[in-house]
Coordinates of C-alpha atoms and ligand atoms in Angstrom, one line a residue:
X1425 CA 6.2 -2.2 19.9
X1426 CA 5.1 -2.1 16.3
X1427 CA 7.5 0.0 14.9
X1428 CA 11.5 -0.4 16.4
X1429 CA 14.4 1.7 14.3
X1430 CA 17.4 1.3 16.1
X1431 CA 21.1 3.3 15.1
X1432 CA 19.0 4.4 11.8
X1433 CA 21.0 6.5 9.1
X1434 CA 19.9 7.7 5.9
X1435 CA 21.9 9.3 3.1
X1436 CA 21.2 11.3 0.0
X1437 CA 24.7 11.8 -1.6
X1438 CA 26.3 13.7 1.2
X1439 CA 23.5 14.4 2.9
X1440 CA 23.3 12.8 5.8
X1441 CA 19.0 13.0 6.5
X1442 CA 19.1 10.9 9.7
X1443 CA 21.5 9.8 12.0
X1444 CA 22.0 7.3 14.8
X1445 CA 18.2 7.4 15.0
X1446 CA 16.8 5.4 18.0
X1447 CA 12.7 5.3 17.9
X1448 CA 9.9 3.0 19.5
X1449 CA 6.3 3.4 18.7
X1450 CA 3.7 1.6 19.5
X1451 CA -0.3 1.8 19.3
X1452 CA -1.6 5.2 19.2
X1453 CA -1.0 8.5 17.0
X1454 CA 2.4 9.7 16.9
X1455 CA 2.7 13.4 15.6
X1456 CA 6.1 13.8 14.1
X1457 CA 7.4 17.2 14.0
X1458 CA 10.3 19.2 12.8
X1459 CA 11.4 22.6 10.5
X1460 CA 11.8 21.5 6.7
X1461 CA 14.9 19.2 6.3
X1462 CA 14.7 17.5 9.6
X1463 CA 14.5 14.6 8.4
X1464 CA 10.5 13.6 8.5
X1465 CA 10.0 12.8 5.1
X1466 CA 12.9 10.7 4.7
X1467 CA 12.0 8.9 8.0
X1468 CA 8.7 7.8 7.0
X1469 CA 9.9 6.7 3.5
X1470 CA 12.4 3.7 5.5
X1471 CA 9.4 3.3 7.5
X1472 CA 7.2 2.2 4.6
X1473 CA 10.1 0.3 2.9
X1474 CA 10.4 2.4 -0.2
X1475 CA 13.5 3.8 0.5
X1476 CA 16.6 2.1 2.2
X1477 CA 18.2 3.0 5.1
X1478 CA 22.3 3.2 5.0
X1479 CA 22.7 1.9 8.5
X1480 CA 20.8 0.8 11.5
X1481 CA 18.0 -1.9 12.0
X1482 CA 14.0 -1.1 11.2
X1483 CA 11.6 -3.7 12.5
X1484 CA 7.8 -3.1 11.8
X1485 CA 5.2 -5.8 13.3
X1486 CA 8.0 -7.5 14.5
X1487 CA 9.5 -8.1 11.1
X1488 CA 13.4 -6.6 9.9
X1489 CA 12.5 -4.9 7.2
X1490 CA 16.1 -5.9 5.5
X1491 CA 14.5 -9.5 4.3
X1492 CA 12.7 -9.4 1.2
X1493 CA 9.7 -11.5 2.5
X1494 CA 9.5 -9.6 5.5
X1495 CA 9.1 -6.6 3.5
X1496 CA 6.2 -8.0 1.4
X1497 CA 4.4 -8.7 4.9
X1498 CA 4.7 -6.0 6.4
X1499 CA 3.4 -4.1 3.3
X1500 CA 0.1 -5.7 3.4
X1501 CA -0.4 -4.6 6.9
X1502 CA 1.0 -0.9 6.4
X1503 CA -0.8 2.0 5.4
X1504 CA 1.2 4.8 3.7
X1505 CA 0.4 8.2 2.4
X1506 CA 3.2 9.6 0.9
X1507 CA 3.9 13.1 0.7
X1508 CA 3.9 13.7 -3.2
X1509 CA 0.7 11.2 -3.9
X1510 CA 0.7 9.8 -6.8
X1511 CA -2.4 8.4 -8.7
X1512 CA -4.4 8.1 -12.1
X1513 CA -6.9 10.8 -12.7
X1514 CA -9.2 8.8 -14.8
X1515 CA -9.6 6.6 -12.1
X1516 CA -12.6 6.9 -10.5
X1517 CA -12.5 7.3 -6.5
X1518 CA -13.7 4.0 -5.9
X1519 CA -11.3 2.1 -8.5
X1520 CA -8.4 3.6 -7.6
X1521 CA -8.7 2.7 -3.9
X1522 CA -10.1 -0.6 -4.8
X1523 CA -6.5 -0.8 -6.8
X1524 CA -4.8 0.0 -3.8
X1525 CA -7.0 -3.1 -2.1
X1526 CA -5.8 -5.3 -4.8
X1527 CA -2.1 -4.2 -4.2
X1528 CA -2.5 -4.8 -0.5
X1529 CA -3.8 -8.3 -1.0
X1530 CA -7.3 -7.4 0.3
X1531 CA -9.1 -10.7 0.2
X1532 CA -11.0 -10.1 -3.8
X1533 CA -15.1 -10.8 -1.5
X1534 CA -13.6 -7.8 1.1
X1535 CA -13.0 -5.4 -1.7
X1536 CA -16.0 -3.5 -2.1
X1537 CA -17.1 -3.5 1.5
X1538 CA -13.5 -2.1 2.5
X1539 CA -13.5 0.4 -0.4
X1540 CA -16.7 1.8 0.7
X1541 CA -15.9 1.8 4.6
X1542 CA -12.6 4.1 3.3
X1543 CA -14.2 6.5 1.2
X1544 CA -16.8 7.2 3.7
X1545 CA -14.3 7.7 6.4
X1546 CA -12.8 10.5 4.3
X1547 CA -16.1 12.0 3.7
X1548 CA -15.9 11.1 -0.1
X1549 CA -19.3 8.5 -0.2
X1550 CA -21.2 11.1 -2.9
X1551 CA -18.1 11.6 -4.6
X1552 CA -17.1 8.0 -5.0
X1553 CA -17.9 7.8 -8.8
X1554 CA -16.2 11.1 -9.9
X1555 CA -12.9 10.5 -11.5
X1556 CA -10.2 11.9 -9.6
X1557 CA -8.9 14.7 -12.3
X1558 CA -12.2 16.2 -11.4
X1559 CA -11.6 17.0 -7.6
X1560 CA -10.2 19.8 -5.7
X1561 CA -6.5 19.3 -4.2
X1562 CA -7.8 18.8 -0.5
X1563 CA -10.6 16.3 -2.2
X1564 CA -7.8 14.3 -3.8
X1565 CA -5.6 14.6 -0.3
X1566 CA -8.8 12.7 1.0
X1567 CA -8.3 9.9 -1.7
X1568 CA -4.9 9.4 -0.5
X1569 CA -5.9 9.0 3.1
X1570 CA -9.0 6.7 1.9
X1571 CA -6.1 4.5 0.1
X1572 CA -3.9 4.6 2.7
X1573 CA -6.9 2.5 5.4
X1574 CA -8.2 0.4 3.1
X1575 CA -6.6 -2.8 3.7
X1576 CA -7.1 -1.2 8.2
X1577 CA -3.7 -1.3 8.3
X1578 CA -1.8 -2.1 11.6
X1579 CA 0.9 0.7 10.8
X1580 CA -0.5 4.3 9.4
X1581 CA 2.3 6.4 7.9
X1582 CA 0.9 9.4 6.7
X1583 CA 2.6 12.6 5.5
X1584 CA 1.3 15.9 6.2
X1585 CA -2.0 14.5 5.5
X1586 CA -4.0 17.8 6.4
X1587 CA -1.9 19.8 4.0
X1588 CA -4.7 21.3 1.5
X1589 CA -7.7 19.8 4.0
X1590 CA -10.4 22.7 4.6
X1591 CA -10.6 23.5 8.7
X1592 CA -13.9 21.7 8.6
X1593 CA -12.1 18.7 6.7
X1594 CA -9.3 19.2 9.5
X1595 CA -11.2 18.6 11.8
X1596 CA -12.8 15.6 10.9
X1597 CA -9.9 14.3 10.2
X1598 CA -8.3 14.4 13.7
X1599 CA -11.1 12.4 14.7
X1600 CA -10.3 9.6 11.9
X1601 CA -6.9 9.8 13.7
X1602 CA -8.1 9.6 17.3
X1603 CA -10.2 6.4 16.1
X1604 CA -7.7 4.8 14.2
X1605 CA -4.7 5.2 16.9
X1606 CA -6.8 3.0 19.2
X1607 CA -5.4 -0.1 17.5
X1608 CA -2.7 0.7 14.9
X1609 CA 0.1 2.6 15.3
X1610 CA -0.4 5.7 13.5
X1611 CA 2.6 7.8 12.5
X1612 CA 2.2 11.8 10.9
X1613 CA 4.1 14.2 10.1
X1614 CA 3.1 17.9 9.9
X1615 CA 4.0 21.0 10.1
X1616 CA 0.6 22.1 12.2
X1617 CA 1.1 21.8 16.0
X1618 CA -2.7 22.4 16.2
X1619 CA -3.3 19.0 14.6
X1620 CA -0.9 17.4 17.2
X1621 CA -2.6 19.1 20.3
X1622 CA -5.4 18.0 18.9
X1623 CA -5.3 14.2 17.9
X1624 CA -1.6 12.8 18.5
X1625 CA -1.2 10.6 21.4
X1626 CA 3.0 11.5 21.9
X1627 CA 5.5 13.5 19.5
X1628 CA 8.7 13.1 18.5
X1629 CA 10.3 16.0 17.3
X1630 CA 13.2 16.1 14.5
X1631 CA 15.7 18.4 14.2
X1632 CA 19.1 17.8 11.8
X1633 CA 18.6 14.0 11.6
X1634 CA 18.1 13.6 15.3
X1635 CA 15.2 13.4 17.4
X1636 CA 14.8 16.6 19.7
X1637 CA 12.3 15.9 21.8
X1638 CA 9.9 13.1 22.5
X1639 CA 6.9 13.3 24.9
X1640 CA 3.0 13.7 25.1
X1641 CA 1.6 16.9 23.6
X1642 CA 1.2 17.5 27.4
X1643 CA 4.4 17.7 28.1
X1644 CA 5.1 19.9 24.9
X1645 CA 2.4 22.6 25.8
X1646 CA 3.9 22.5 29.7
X1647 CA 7.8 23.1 28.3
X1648 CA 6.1 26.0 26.3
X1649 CA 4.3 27.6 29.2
X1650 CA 7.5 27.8 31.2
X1651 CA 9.6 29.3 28.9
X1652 CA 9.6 32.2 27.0
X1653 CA 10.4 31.0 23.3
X1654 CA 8.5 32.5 20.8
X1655 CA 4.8 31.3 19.5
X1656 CA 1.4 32.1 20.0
X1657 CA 0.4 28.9 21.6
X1658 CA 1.5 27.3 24.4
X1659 CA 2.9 23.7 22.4
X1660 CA 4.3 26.8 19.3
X1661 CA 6.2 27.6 22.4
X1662 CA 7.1 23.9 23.7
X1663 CA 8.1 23.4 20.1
X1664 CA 10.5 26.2 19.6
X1665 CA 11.8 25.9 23.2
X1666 CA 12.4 22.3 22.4
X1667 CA 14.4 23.2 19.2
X1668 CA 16.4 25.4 20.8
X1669 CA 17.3 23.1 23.8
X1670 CA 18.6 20.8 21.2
X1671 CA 20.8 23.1 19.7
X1672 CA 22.3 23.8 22.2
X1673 CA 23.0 21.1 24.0
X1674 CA 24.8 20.2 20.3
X1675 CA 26.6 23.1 20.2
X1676 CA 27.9 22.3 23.7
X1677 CA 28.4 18.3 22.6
X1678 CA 30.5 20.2 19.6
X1679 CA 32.5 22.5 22.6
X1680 CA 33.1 19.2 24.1
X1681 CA 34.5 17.5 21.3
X1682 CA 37.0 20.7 20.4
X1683 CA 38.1 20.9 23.8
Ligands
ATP2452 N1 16.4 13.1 -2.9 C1 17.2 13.9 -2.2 N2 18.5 14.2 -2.6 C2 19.3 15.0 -1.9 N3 19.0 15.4 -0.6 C3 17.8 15.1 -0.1 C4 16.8 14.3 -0.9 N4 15.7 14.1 -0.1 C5 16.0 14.8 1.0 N5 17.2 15.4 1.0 C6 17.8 16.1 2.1 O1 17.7 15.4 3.3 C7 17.4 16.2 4.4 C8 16.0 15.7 5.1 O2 15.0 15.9 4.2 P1 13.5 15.5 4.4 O3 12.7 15.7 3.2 O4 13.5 14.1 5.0 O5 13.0 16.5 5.5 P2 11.6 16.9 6.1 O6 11.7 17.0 7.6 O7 10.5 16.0 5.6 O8 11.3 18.4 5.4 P3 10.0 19.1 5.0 O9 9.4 19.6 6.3 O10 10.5 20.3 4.2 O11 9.1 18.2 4.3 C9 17.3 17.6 3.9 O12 18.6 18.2 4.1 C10 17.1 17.5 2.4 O13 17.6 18.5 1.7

């Protein structure tokens, strides 16, 4: 498993973001799903190491992500777009992702050949001499995937990369993911259930710092054919049948506790 997290908490003040979070992923695309607040964000910020948890163990590629060294490793071999992405507009397209290279300890004579192989994945080759402040928002989402598989990263975290993508742009991308979830594991959060049909291998579905549900989109679509939760699709309806299952059984866990 590339990716173990195991009694996981997160904090923000009193918030509590995660809790007792138990997760193992390995190689594939893992669509991460959940209302806003769940808890997705702050997930995938322990995952990439930039934020702490308060409790609980996080090994990537094998390495506790606690140890100082272990965290340098594993960031050469981890791919991360976050969700606010930042970057330097008068950087041209192919600078700033051969910065990113450079950060990730790209060997210097793979640079430019891994560079180029990025942008072009992301459909950005013509545009790879155009500063970023002059692209449109779904353009510069593009950068930020480009930078995030430069270095071909053995862990993906990506969030909400199709936010501000065009449906042709979508669409394209999916098949990046399909391609790239054949040997890393890839890990996205979004709020499109379309996407995960689509491209996502299994999802894990967050709900108040807890996961919900975890299964194949499969199994998702097939909850939301049997039941009669509300959505337009059949994996809307696995989703919101899911959520609601989880509530419950919380508010019956709660009935318990009172008893
Ligand atoms: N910096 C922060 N300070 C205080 N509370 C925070 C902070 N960041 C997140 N939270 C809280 O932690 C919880 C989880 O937030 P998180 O951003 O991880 O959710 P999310 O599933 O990514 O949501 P969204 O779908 O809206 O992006 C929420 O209750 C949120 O209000």
């Amino acid at each position: 498993m590339s990716i173990r997290v195991t009694g996981l908490r997160v904090r923000h003040r009193r918030t509590v973001a995660l809790d007792s979070l138990d997760l193992e992923l390995g190689t594939g695309v893992h669509g991460l799903l959940g209302p806003n607040g769940a808890g997705k964000t702050s997930l995938i910020r322990v995952l990439a190491t930039v934020a702490r948890p308060s409790a609980g163990r996080v090994e990537l590629l094998g390495r506790d992500s606690a140890g100082q060294r272990e965290r340098s490793e594993i960031r050469r071999r981890l791919g991360y777009l976050p969700q606010e992405f930042g970057h330097y507009p008068a950087f041209t397209v192919r600078e700033f992702v051969a910065y990113v290279a450079w950060l990730k300890e790209v060997p210097a004579d793979r640079v430019p050949a891994a560079v180029e192989r990025a942008v072009g994945r992301v459909g950005l080759a013509d545009r790879a001499d155009a500063k970023i402040r002059t692209l449109s928002g779904g353009m510069v989402r593009r950068v930020g995937i480009a930078q995030a598989v430069v270095n071909d990263p053995s862990v993906l975290l990506l969030d909400e990369p199709t936010a501000g993508l065009d449906p042709e742009q979508r669409v394209e991308f999916r098949e990046l993911l399909r391609e790239l979830g054949t040997s890393a594991t890839v890990v996205v959060s979004t709020h499109l259930v379309e996407d995960v049909a689509a491209a996502c291998t299994e999802v894990a579905l967050l709900d108040g710092g807890r996961i919900a549900y975890q299964g194949t989109p499969a199994s998702l679509t097939r909850l939301g054919e049997t039941s009669d939760g509300p959505g337009d699709h059949p994996i809307e309806r696995g989703y919101t049948a899911a959520l609601r299952a989880h509530r419950a059984r919380g508010a019956s866990d709660v009935r318990e506790t009172v008893r």
